[in-house]
Each structure stands twice: as structure tokens, then as C-alpha cells.
Coordinates of C-alpha atoms in Angstrom, one line a residue:
Chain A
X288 CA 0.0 0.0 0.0
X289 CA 1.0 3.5 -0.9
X290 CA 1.8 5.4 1.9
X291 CA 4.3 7.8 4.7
X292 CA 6.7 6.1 6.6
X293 CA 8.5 8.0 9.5
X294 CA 11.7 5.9 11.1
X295 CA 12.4 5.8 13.5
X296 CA 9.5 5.1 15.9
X297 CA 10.8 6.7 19.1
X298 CA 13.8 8.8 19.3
X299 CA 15.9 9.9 22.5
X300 CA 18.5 12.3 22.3
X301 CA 21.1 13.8 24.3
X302 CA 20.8 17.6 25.1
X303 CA 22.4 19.7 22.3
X304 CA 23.1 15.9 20.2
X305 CA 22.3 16.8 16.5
X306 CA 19.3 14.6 15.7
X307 CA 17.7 13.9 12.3
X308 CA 14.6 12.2 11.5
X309 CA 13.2 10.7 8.4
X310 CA 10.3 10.8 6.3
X311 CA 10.0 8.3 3.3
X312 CA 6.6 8.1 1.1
X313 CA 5.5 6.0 -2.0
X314 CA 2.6 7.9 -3.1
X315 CA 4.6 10.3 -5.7
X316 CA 3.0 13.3 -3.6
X317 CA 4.8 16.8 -4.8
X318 CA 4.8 18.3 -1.3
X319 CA 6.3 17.3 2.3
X320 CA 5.4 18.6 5.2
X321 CA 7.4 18.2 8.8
X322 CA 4.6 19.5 11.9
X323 CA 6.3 19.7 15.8
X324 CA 3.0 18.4 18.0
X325 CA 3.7 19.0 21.8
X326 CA 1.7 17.2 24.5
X327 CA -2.3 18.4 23.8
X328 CA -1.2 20.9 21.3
X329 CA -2.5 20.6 17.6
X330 CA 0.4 20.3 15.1
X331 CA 2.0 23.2 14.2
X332 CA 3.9 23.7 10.4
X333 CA 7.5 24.1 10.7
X334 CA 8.0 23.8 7.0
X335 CA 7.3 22.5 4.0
X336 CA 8.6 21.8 0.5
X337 CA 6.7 22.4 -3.1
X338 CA 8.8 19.8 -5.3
X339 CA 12.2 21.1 -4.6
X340 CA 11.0 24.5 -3.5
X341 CA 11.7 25.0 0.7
X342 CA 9.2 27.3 2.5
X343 CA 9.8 28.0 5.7
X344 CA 7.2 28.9 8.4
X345 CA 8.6 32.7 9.9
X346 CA 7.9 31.7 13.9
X347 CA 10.6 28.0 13.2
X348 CA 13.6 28.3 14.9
X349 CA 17.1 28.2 13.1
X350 CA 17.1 25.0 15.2
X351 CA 15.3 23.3 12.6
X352 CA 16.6 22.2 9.3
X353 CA 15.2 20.0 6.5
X354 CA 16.2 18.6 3.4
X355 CA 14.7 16.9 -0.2
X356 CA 17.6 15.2 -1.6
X357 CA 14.6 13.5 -3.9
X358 CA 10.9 12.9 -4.5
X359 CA 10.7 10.1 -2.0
X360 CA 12.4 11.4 1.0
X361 CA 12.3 14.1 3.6
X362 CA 14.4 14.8 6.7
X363 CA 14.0 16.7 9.7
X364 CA 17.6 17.6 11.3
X365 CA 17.8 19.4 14.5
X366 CA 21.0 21.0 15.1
X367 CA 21.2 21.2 18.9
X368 CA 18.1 20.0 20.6
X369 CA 16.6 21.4 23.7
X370 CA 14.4 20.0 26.4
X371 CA 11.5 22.3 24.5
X372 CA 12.1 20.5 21.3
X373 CA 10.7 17.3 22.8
X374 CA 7.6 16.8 21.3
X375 CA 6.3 14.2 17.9
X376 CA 7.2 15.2 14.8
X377 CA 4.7 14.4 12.0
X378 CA 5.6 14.6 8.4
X379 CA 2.9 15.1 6.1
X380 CA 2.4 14.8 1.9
X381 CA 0.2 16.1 -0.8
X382 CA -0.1 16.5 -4.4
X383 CA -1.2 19.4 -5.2
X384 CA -4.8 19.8 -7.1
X385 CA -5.4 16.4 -6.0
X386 CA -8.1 14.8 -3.5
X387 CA -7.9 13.8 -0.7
X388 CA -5.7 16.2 1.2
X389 CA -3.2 15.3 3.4
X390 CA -1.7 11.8 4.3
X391 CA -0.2 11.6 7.4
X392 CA 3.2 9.2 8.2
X393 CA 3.0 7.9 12.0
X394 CA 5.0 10.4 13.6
X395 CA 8.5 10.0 15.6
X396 CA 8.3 10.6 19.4
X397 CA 11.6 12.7 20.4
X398 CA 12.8 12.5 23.7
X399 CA 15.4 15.1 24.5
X400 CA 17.4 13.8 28.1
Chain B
X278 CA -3.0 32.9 8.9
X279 CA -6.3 31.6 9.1
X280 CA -7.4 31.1 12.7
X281 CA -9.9 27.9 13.1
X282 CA -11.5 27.5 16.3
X283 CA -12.5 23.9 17.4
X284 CA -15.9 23.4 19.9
X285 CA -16.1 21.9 22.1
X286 CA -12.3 21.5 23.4
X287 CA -13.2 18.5 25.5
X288 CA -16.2 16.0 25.5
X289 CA -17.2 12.8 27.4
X290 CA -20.4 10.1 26.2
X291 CA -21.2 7.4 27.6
X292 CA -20.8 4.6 25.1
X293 CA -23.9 4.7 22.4
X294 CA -24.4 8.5 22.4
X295 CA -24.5 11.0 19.9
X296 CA -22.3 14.3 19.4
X297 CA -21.4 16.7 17.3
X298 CA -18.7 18.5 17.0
X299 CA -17.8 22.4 15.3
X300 CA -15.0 24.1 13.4
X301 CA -15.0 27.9 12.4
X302 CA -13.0 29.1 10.3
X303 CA -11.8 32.8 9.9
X304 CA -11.4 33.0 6.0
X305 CA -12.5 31.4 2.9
X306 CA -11.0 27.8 2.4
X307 CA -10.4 25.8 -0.7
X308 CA -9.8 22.7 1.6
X309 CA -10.9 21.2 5.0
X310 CA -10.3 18.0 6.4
X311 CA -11.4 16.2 9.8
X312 CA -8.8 13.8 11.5
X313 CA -8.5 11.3 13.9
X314 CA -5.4 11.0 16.3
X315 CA -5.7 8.0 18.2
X316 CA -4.2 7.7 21.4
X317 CA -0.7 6.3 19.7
X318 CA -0.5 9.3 18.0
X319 CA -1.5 8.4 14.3
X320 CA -3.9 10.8 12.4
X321 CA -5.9 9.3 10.7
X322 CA -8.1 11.1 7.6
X323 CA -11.8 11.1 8.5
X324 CA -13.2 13.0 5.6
X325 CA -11.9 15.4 3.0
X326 CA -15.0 18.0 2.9
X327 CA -14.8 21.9 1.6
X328 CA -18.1 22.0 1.3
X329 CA -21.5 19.6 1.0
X330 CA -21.9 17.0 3.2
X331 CA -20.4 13.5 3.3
X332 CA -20.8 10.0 5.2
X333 CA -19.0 7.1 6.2
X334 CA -20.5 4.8 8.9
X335 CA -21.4 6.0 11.7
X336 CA -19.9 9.4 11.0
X337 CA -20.9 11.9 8.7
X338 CA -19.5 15.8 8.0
X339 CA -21.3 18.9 6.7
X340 CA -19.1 22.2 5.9
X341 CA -21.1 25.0 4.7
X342 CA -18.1 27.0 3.3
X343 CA -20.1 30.4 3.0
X344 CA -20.6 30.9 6.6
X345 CA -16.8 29.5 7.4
X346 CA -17.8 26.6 10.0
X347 CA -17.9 22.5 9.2
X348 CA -19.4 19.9 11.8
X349 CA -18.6 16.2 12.3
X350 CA -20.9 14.2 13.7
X351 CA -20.2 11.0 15.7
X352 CA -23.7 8.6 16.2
X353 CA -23.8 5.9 18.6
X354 CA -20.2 6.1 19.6
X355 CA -17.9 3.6 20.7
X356 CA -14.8 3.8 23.3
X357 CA -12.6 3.2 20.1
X358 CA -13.8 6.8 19.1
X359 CA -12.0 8.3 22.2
X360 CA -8.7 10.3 20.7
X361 CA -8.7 14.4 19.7
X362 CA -10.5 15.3 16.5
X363 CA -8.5 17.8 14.3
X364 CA -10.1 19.8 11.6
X365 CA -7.6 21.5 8.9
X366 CA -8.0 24.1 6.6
X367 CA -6.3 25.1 3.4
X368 CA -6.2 28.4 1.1
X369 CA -4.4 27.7 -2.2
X370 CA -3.7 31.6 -2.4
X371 CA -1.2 31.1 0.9
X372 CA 0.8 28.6 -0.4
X373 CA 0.5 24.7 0.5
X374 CA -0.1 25.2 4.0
X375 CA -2.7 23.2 6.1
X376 CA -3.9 25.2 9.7
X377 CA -5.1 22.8 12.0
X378 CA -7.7 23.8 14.4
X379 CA -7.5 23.7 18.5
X380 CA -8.5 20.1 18.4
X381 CA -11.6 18.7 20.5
X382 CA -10.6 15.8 23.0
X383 CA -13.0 13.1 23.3
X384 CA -13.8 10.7 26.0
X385 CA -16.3 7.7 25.3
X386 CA -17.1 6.0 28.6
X387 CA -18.2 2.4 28.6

């Protein structure tokens, strides 16, 4: 089945260890979204590519890197985590014009210690 | 952005009841859908619905875009409903962004 596959499952890093998380999908969708989702928060946009084309929400810290290197993948890297960056992290696809919206991968739980 | 207010923020049924549940929206949308995140986190799609009314089960969905609100209804529920019901809007002139609402959380008690 086509779908979003976030690896790994749970995460724990050390304070201020670069983390990166991944975000692999088969359904040839042209956009990627990675959302940060703290404990009873809705998921918030952190950014989000078009193709090849990065957008970047204004309020995401520099913290917060991502990269495309293709259609299929999509990575999350944070450069030095902090105990406030603890939350899941949801990647997202879509292709645009297209129905039904948004699929959603699992999510990665990050533990920051 | 587009604000999108969720109603109520936290609900409990006793197992068999009906509810219903509201999103407003503060702009014009070219896209809304209603989600599901179950206790292990997952979201699941319920319904993609900018306007009209759909069903599936023993949940149905009605977004009268016009007046910038959408409802999801939940009959006869079951404790496998319980979980926080998103709604998400889009506007195509803002780029590919979705805006999820405040979420409701939802309790179903045997």
C-alpha cells in the first residue's frame, strides 16, 4: 500500500546531540510537510517543500533544518536540541490539485534527556 | 493565517451516544479535512470535505463553506472513538499550508 513512513518510531536524544529524523513516502505526492505536535497541542507547520522549492514557516527556529535530496524522502535535522524540542514530529504529503488532502506518516516521538 | 476555532475543546459520552462536533474558520478555504489521532498518535483522515456533506458509517460531516464553519458528527459512539478530532483548513492563495484547528478531546465511557 502506498503510503508515509516516519523511522524511526521513538527517538531519544542527548541535550544539544544533532538529531535527524526521516520521512519516506511511495505515493509520488509533490509536497512534504514536517509538523512539531507537543503534549495536547494541535500540530503546528514548521516547514514545508513544493517539489524542490523550501518554505519556511517565519515563527521555526534556526534550530530546525530540513532537506529533499529526492521525491521520496524528507528529513527533519535538529541542530542542537533542547528540552523544549521534545515533542512528535509528523511529516505530512500532498499532491497538489489532488483529492484527498493530506496523508499523514506515524509520527517519531523525540525524547530530549 | 487563518485562525480555526474547534468546539467543544473536551467531551465525554457514555458509550452509544451522539455528538457533534464544530470548526469555524476565519477565511475562505479551498480545503478542510477532519482527523483522527488516536491515542498512539497516528492521524488518521476522516473525511476530506470543503463544502456539501459527506458520510462514512457512523460518521458523517457537513461544511457549509459560506458561513466558514464545518461539523462532524459521531452517532452511537464507541470507546474506540475516544482520541482528539483535528479539523484542517487550506487556502491555495497562501501557499501549501494546512492550519489545524484547537483540536476537541473526546472521552467515550463504557
Amino acid at each position: 500500500d502506498a503510503m508515509v513512513i516516519q523511522n524511526p518510531r521513538y527517538q531519544v536524544t542527548q541535550f544539544g546531540k544533532p538529531v535527524t529524523l526521516s520521512c519516506s513516502q511511495t505515493l509520488n505526492h509533490n509536497v512534504m510537510y514536517w509538523y512539531q505536535q507537543k503534549s495536547s497541542q494541535a500540530p503546528k507547520l514548521l516547514f514545508h517543500y513544493y517539489d524542490k522549492d523550501f518554505n519556511n514557516e517565519a515563527d521555526t527556529p534556526d534550530n530546525f533544518q530540513s532537506r529533499r535530496p529526492n521525491t521520496s524522502f524528507c528529513f527533519l535535522d535538529i541542530r542542537s536540541p533542547g528540552l523544549g524540542d521534545a515533542a512528535m514530529y509528523l511529516c505530512a504529503t500532498s499532491r497538489v490539485g489532488s483529492r484527498p488532502g493530506y496523508t499523514f506518516g506515524s509520527g517519531t516521538r523525540l525524547t530530549v534527556v | 493565517g487563518i485562525q480555526v476555532e474547534q468546539s467543544p475543546p473536551d467531551l465525554i459520552l457514555q458509550e452509544g451516544a451522539n455528538s457533534t462536533l464544530r470548526c469555524n474558520f476565519s477565511d475562505s478555504v479551498n480545503n478542510l479535512q477532519w482527523f483522527h489521532q488516536n491515542p498512539w498518535g497516528q492521524l488518521i483522515n476522516l473525511f476530506y470535505i470543503p463544502s456539501g456533506t459527506k458520510q462514512n458509517g457512523r460518521l458523517s460531516a457537513t461544511t457549509v463553506a459560506t458561513e466558514r464553519y464545518s461539523l462532524l458528527y459521531i452517532s452511537s459512539s464507541q470507546t474506540t472513538d475516544s482520541g482528539v478530532y483535528f479539523c484542517a483548513v487550506e487556502r491555495l492563495d497562501t501557499g501549501n499550508q494546512f492550519y489545524f484547528g484547537t483540536g476537541t478531546s473526546l472521552t467515550v465511557i463504557p
